[in-house]
Tab-separated table of C-alpha atoms in Angstrom:
chain	number	residue	atom	x	y	z
A	149	MET	CA	122.200	15.634	166.505
A	150	LYS	CA	124.783	13.374	164.877
A	151	LEU	CA	127.509	15.933	165.621
A	152	LEU	CA	126.848	15.546	169.325
A	153	ARG	CA	128.028	11.948	169.070
A	154	GLU	CA	131.461	12.789	167.647
A	155	PRO	CA	134.397	12.598	170.118
A	156	LEU	CA	135.963	15.794	168.734
A	157	VAL	CA	132.731	17.658	169.391
A	158	HIS	CA	132.749	16.197	172.901
A	159	PHE	CA	136.254	17.559	173.359
A	160	ALA	CA	135.273	21.005	172.130
A	161	LEU	CA	132.338	21.081	174.507
A	162	LEU	CA	134.509	19.809	177.326
A	163	GLY	CA	137.033	22.528	176.603
A	164	ALA	CA	134.335	25.131	176.977
A	165	VAL	CA	133.200	23.571	180.243
A	166	LEU	CA	136.738	23.484	181.594
A	167	PHE	CA	137.308	27.084	180.563
A	168	GLY	CA	134.186	28.068	182.469
A	169	ILE	CA	135.333	26.114	185.503
A	170	TYR	CA	138.761	27.731	185.331
A	171	ALA	CA	137.290	31.221	185.020
A	172	TYR	CA	134.974	30.561	187.939
A	173	SER	CA	137.770	29.119	190.062
A	174	SER	CA	139.974	32.096	189.340
A	175	ARG	CA	137.310	34.462	190.644
A	176	VAL	CA	136.601	32.329	193.716
A	177	PHE	CA	140.174	32.331	194.842
A	178	GLU	CA	140.792	36.036	194.390
A	179	ALA	CA	141.701	37.793	197.642
A	180	GLU	CA	138.204	38.973	198.538
A	181	GLU	CA	136.243	35.970	197.298
A	182	ALA	CA	138.418	33.231	198.754
A	183	ARG	CA	136.984	33.828	202.236
A	184	ARG	CA	133.349	33.929	201.202
A	185	VAL	CA	131.280	30.740	201.358
A	186	THR	CA	127.831	31.096	199.812
A	187	ILE	CA	125.140	28.458	200.178
A	188	THR	CA	122.544	29.191	197.511
A	189	GLU	CA	118.954	28.109	197.183
A	190	ALA	CA	120.073	25.562	194.583
A	191	ASP	CA	122.589	24.123	197.084
A	192	ILE	CA	119.883	23.777	199.742
A	193	GLU	CA	117.496	22.113	197.292
A	194	PHE	CA	120.237	19.688	196.281
A	195	LEU	CA	121.019	18.800	199.907
A	196	SER	CA	117.339	18.313	200.691
A	197	ALA	CA	116.745	16.171	197.591
A	198	SER	CA	119.797	14.015	198.345
A	199	TRP	CA	118.524	13.413	201.882
A	200	GLU	CA	115.069	12.512	200.609
A	201	ARG	CA	116.475	10.016	198.094
A	202	GLN	CA	118.426	8.310	200.854
A	203	TRP	CA	115.779	8.279	203.584
A	204	ASN	CA	112.540	8.388	201.568
A	205	ARG	CA	111.355	11.523	203.385
A	206	PRO	CA	112.255	15.215	203.385
A	207	PRO	CA	114.616	16.403	206.152
A	208	THR	CA	113.285	18.210	209.183
A	209	GLU	CA	114.370	21.810	209.768
A	210	ASP	CA	117.063	20.712	212.218
A	211	GLU	CA	118.296	18.029	209.853
A	212	LEU	CA	118.447	20.477	206.961
A	213	ARG	CA	120.362	22.983	209.070
A	214	GLY	CA	122.752	20.193	209.960
A	215	LEU	CA	123.244	19.382	206.276
A	216	VAL	CA	123.973	23.023	205.496
A	217	GLU	CA	126.452	23.290	208.370
A	218	ALA	CA	128.194	20.136	207.162
A	219	ARG	CA	128.414	21.583	203.649
A	220	VAL	CA	129.941	24.814	204.993
A	221	ARG	CA	132.447	22.819	207.062
A	222	GLU	CA	133.386	20.759	204.027
A	223	GLU	CA	133.881	23.857	201.868
A	224	VAL	CA	136.005	25.649	204.483
A	225	LEU	CA	138.261	22.647	205.048
A	226	TYR	CA	138.540	22.024	201.299
A	227	ARG	CA	139.651	25.592	200.598
A	228	GLU	CA	142.148	25.559	203.447
A	229	ALA	CA	143.548	22.251	202.192
A	230	LEU	CA	144.073	23.795	198.751
A	231	ALA	CA	145.572	26.915	200.279
A	232	VAL	CA	148.278	24.994	202.122
A	233	GLY	CA	148.907	22.686	199.157
A	234	LEU	CA	147.700	19.404	200.616
A	235	ASP	CA	146.765	18.311	197.106
A	236	ASP	CA	150.375	18.563	195.895
A	237	ASN	CA	152.081	15.237	195.130
A	238	ASP	CA	149.197	13.267	196.598
A	239	MET	CA	148.732	10.187	194.409
A	240	VAL	CA	145.205	9.520	195.660
A	241	VAL	CA	144.154	13.088	194.870
A	242	ARG	CA	145.888	12.978	191.482
A	243	ARG	CA	144.144	9.756	190.482
A	244	ARG	CA	140.794	10.995	191.673
A	245	MET	CA	141.145	14.199	189.666
A	246	VAL	CA	142.154	12.216	186.567
A	247	GLN	CA	139.060	10.064	187.027
A	248	LYS	CA	136.864	13.141	187.294
A	249	MET	CA	138.351	14.564	184.077
A	250	GLU	CA	137.596	11.316	182.298
A	251	LEU	CA	134.085	11.280	183.741
A	252	LEU	CA	133.529	14.751	182.273
A	253	SER	CA	134.347	13.424	178.819
A	254	GLN	CA	132.040	10.442	179.357
A	255	ASP	CA	129.187	12.679	180.457
A	256	LEU	CA	129.533	14.684	177.247
A	257	ALA	CA	129.720	11.498	175.183
A	258	SER	CA	126.423	10.380	176.732
A	259	LEU	CA	124.432	13.466	175.766
A	260	SER	CA	122.312	11.410	173.367
A	261	ASP	CA	121.191	7.796	173.183
A	262	PRO	CA	122.270	5.756	170.154
A	263	THR	CA	119.712	5.209	167.435
A	264	ASP	CA	118.830	1.747	166.161
A	265	GLN	CA	120.631	2.633	162.921
A	266	GLU	CA	123.836	3.363	164.842
A	267	LEU	CA	123.470	0.173	166.868
A	268	GLN	CA	122.865	-1.866	163.715
A	269	ALA	CA	126.042	-0.481	162.143
A	270	PHE	CA	127.965	-1.132	165.380
A	271	PHE	CA	126.644	-4.718	165.405
A	272	GLN	CA	127.517	-5.386	161.764
A	273	GLU	CA	131.098	-4.196	162.232
A	274	ARG	CA	131.757	-6.654	165.069
A	275	SER	CA	129.107	-9.360	164.676
A	276	GLU	CA	131.641	-12.128	165.340
A	277	ASP	CA	132.106	-10.767	168.852
A	278	TYR	CA	128.498	-11.744	169.563
A	279	ARG	CA	128.579	-15.229	168.077
A	280	VAL	CA	126.836	-17.737	170.332
A	281	PRO	CA	129.071	-20.819	170.736
A	282	PRO	CA	127.927	-24.326	169.760
A	283	ARG	CA	126.603	-26.672	172.421
A	284	ARG	CA	126.609	-30.412	172.786
A	285	SER	CA	124.779	-32.907	175.004
A	286	PHE	CA	126.770	-36.042	175.668
A	287	SER	CA	127.237	-39.048	177.904
A	288	HIS	CA	130.559	-40.810	178.303
A	289	ILE	CA	132.081	-44.071	179.409
A	290	TYR	CA	135.397	-43.808	181.217
A	291	PHE	CA	138.364	-46.168	180.875
A	292	ASN	CA	141.021	-45.710	183.525
A	293	PRO	CA	144.555	-46.207	182.163
A	294	ASP	CA	145.929	-46.584	185.705
A	295	ASN	CA	143.862	-49.770	186.059
A	296	ARG	CA	143.948	-51.090	182.493
A	297	GLY	CA	147.432	-50.110	181.385
A	298	ALA	CA	148.327	-50.974	177.789
A	299	THR	CA	144.895	-52.482	177.060
A	300	THR	CA	142.969	-49.237	177.735
A	301	ILE	CA	142.491	-48.185	174.108
A	302	ALA	CA	141.735	-51.730	172.955
A	303	ASP	CA	139.157	-52.163	175.717
A	304	ALA	CA	137.428	-48.929	174.694
A	305	GLU	CA	137.386	-49.957	171.012
A	306	ARG	CA	135.880	-53.332	171.903
A	307	VAL	CA	133.082	-51.722	173.936
A	308	LEU	CA	132.454	-49.228	171.095
A	309	VAL	CA	131.831	-52.108	168.670
A	310	GLU	CA	129.370	-53.675	171.116
A	311	LEU	CA	127.479	-50.393	171.608
A	312	ARG	CA	127.129	-49.746	167.897
A	313	ALA	CA	125.865	-53.299	167.340
A	314	ALA	CA	123.281	-53.104	170.118
A	315	SER	CA	119.615	-52.697	169.241
A	316	PRO	CA	118.266	-50.394	170.360
A	317	THR	CA	121.412	-48.346	170.781
A	318	PRO	CA	121.772	-47.181	174.398
A	319	VAL	CA	122.278	-43.463	174.954
A	320	ARG	CA	124.302	-44.010	178.129
A	321	ALA	CA	126.226	-46.961	179.532
A	322	PRO	CA	128.710	-45.832	182.187
A	323	GLU	CA	128.629	-49.286	183.771
A	324	LEU	CA	130.586	-50.675	180.785
A	325	GLY	CA	133.648	-48.713	181.865
A	326	ASP	CA	135.370	-47.683	185.068
A	327	ARG	CA	134.244	-45.494	187.936
A	328	PHE	CA	134.632	-41.771	187.178
A	329	MET	CA	135.057	-39.108	189.854
A	330	LEU	CA	132.748	-36.624	188.103
A	331	ARG	CA	129.394	-36.954	186.375
A	332	TYR	CA	128.691	-38.994	183.254
A	333	ASP	CA	125.945	-36.966	181.560
A	334	PHE	CA	126.143	-33.365	180.306
A	335	SER	CA	123.370	-31.338	178.706
A	336	LEU	CA	124.087	-28.719	176.020
A	337	ARG	CA	127.519	-27.631	177.176
A	338	ALA	CA	129.579	-24.972	175.371
A	339	PRO	CA	133.241	-25.578	174.448
A	340	LEU	CA	134.546	-23.524	177.361
A	341	GLU	CA	132.500	-25.541	179.852
A	342	VAL	CA	133.755	-28.813	178.391
A	343	ARG	CA	137.361	-27.593	178.443
A	344	GLN	CA	137.061	-26.649	182.091
A	345	THR	CA	135.984	-30.200	182.946
A	346	PHE	CA	137.860	-32.442	180.497
A	347	GLY	CA	140.572	-30.279	178.931
A	348	SER	CA	141.089	-28.733	175.500
A	349	GLY	CA	141.883	-31.946	173.624
A	350	PHE	CA	138.649	-33.613	174.694
A	351	ALA	CA	136.579	-30.500	173.885
A	352	ASP	CA	138.160	-30.046	170.462
A	353	SER	CA	137.389	-33.662	169.585
A	354	LEU	CA	133.860	-33.589	170.964
A	355	PHE	CA	132.689	-30.674	168.833
A	356	VAL	CA	133.643	-32.314	165.539
A	357	LEU	CA	132.057	-35.689	166.304
A	358	GLU	CA	128.908	-36.921	164.607
A	359	PRO	CA	125.859	-37.985	166.665
A	360	GLY	CA	125.891	-41.413	168.298
A	361	TRP	CA	128.664	-43.381	169.972
A	362	GLN	CA	132.139	-42.130	169.080
A	363	GLY	CA	135.706	-42.500	170.278
A	364	PRO	CA	137.948	-43.325	171.860
A	365	ILE	CA	138.915	-39.762	172.765
A	366	LEU	CA	141.419	-38.705	175.372
A	367	SER	CA	141.207	-36.332	178.316
A	368	GLY	CA	143.420	-35.500	181.262
A	369	TYR	CA	141.686	-38.306	183.134
A	370	GLY	CA	142.171	-41.042	180.592
A	371	VAL	CA	140.141	-42.568	177.722
A	372	HIS	CA	136.448	-42.068	176.924
A	373	LEU	CA	133.723	-43.284	174.634
A	374	VAL	CA	131.167	-40.551	174.024
A	375	TYR	CA	127.531	-40.635	173.009
A	376	VAL	CA	126.847	-37.351	171.212
A	377	GLY	CA	123.209	-36.373	171.634
A	378	ASP	CA	121.536	-32.999	171.074
A	379	ARG	CA	123.574	-30.519	169.060
A	380	VAL	CA	123.117	-26.761	168.772
A	381	GLU	CA	125.410	-25.148	166.246
A	382	ALA	CA	127.127	-21.805	166.648
A	383	ARG	CA	125.179	-18.801	165.402
A	384	ILE	CA	125.142	-15.031	165.314
A	385	PRO	CA	122.050	-13.830	167.226
A	386	ALA	CA	119.460	-11.484	165.773
A	387	PHE	CA	119.798	-7.788	166.526
A	388	ALA	CA	116.649	-7.764	168.671
A	389	GLU	CA	118.020	-10.538	170.927
A	390	ILE	CA	121.023	-8.547	172.051
A	391	ARG	CA	119.926	-4.937	171.647
A	392	ASP	CA	120.337	-4.188	175.366
A	393	ARG	CA	123.863	-5.579	175.327
A	394	LEU	CA	124.665	-3.551	172.213
A	395	VAL	CA	123.522	-0.351	173.925
A	396	TRP	CA	125.908	-1.075	176.801
A	397	ASP	CA	128.832	-1.985	174.528
A	398	TYR	CA	128.214	0.996	172.252
A	399	ALA	CA	128.202	3.380	175.215
A	400	ARG	CA	131.401	1.863	176.586
A	401	GLU	CA	133.211	2.224	173.254
A	402	ARG	CA	131.897	5.752	172.778
A	403	ASN	CA	133.174	6.675	176.241
A	404	GLU	CA	136.601	5.277	175.405
A	405	ARG	CA	136.699	7.298	172.184
A	406	ALA	CA	135.688	10.428	174.075
A	407	LYS	CA	138.434	9.885	176.669
A	408	ALA	CA	140.999	9.354	173.916
A	409	ALA	CA	139.845	12.487	172.079
A	410	LEU	CA	140.041	14.517	175.280
A	411	TYR	CA	143.558	13.345	176.017
A	412	GLU	CA	144.817	13.844	172.465
A	413	GLY	CA	143.353	17.328	172.410
A	414	LEU	CA	144.852	18.315	175.763
A	415	LEU	CA	148.198	16.745	174.890
A	416	THR	CA	148.741	19.325	172.135
A	417	ASN	CA	149.034	22.001	174.847
A	418	TYR	CA	152.060	20.326	176.445
A	419	ASP	CA	155.706	19.736	175.607
A	420	ILE	CA	156.568	16.232	176.767
A	421	GLU	CA	160.155	15.454	177.754
A	422	ILE	CA	161.142	11.923	178.778
A	423	ASP	CA	164.601	10.874	179.898
A	424	THR	CA	164.899	7.970	177.476
A	425	SER	CA	168.360	7.062	178.773
A	426	ALA	CA	166.998	6.589	182.293
A	427	LEU	CA	164.064	4.654	180.872
A	428	ARG	CA	166.404	2.336	179.020
A	429	ARG	CA	168.610	1.836	182.093
A	430	SER	CA	165.542	0.962	184.139
A	431	VAL	CA	164.402	-1.603	181.561
A	432	LEU	CA	167.835	-3.195	181.389
A	433	GLY	CA	168.008	-3.319	185.193
A	434	ALA	CA	164.605	-5.019	185.405
A	435	GLU	CA	165.614	-7.572	182.755
A	436	ALA	CA	168.835	-8.316	184.632
A	437	ASP	CA	166.934	-8.826	187.901
A	438	SER	CA	164.441	-11.211	186.283
A	439	ALA	CA	167.281	-13.237	184.729
A	440	ARG	CA	168.857	-13.928	188.123
């Protein structure tokens, strides 16, 4: 079963599937077969099941006949479109067909679910990607440099001395500073959340501070004293906590490997010629345009 998870095996299987599709297509479009449209029992069952999934009931006889007629119409128009070359040089069609090729490789890559052993190994190789960031609860006092000017830092330092000398020590005291346009109290915020509100400099300082009143620290708004409260340090979660996420990430990476293996395998069947001189001229032209 482990072989079924290898991208090269996926490619080999996909090659066999594509060969079968090609052989089938070749027969369909032979002179006699190209004008024959056959709706099989399997086709009818598929149409009926699709209707039932959508409407939560089986189709009536008239509805089923309508579905079959629509399928015949679709097949006739599709074949005529191919016959007159409507698919040639159509970017939408090209992209859709590329997507379908890639979906074939993904379907083969998903033949089996990953085992816990495979997920554990996947997790260990990239555990840092799953690290849970630290969090801090804090309250701040704001000192507005537009109002206080050159005394802003000194004013903050004076208030800090008073707060540390107070008994009991208050855990918030926004009234000792200036009015702030946002909130004063924040509960267990991650670095990214703090950066989005106060900027990178403030966040970087906050997450190295010890508990209690600290500062002054700067933000894009001005100067702050900060009371650092509850602290949750960064950690790597247990496997069981994120197993569902690992299954998703593992499948996504496996699909990408399968797509790469498919492309690399198919690429060996082609001779690629690129006009490197034209490519270089285009790059130089784009650089010249951007410099203007």
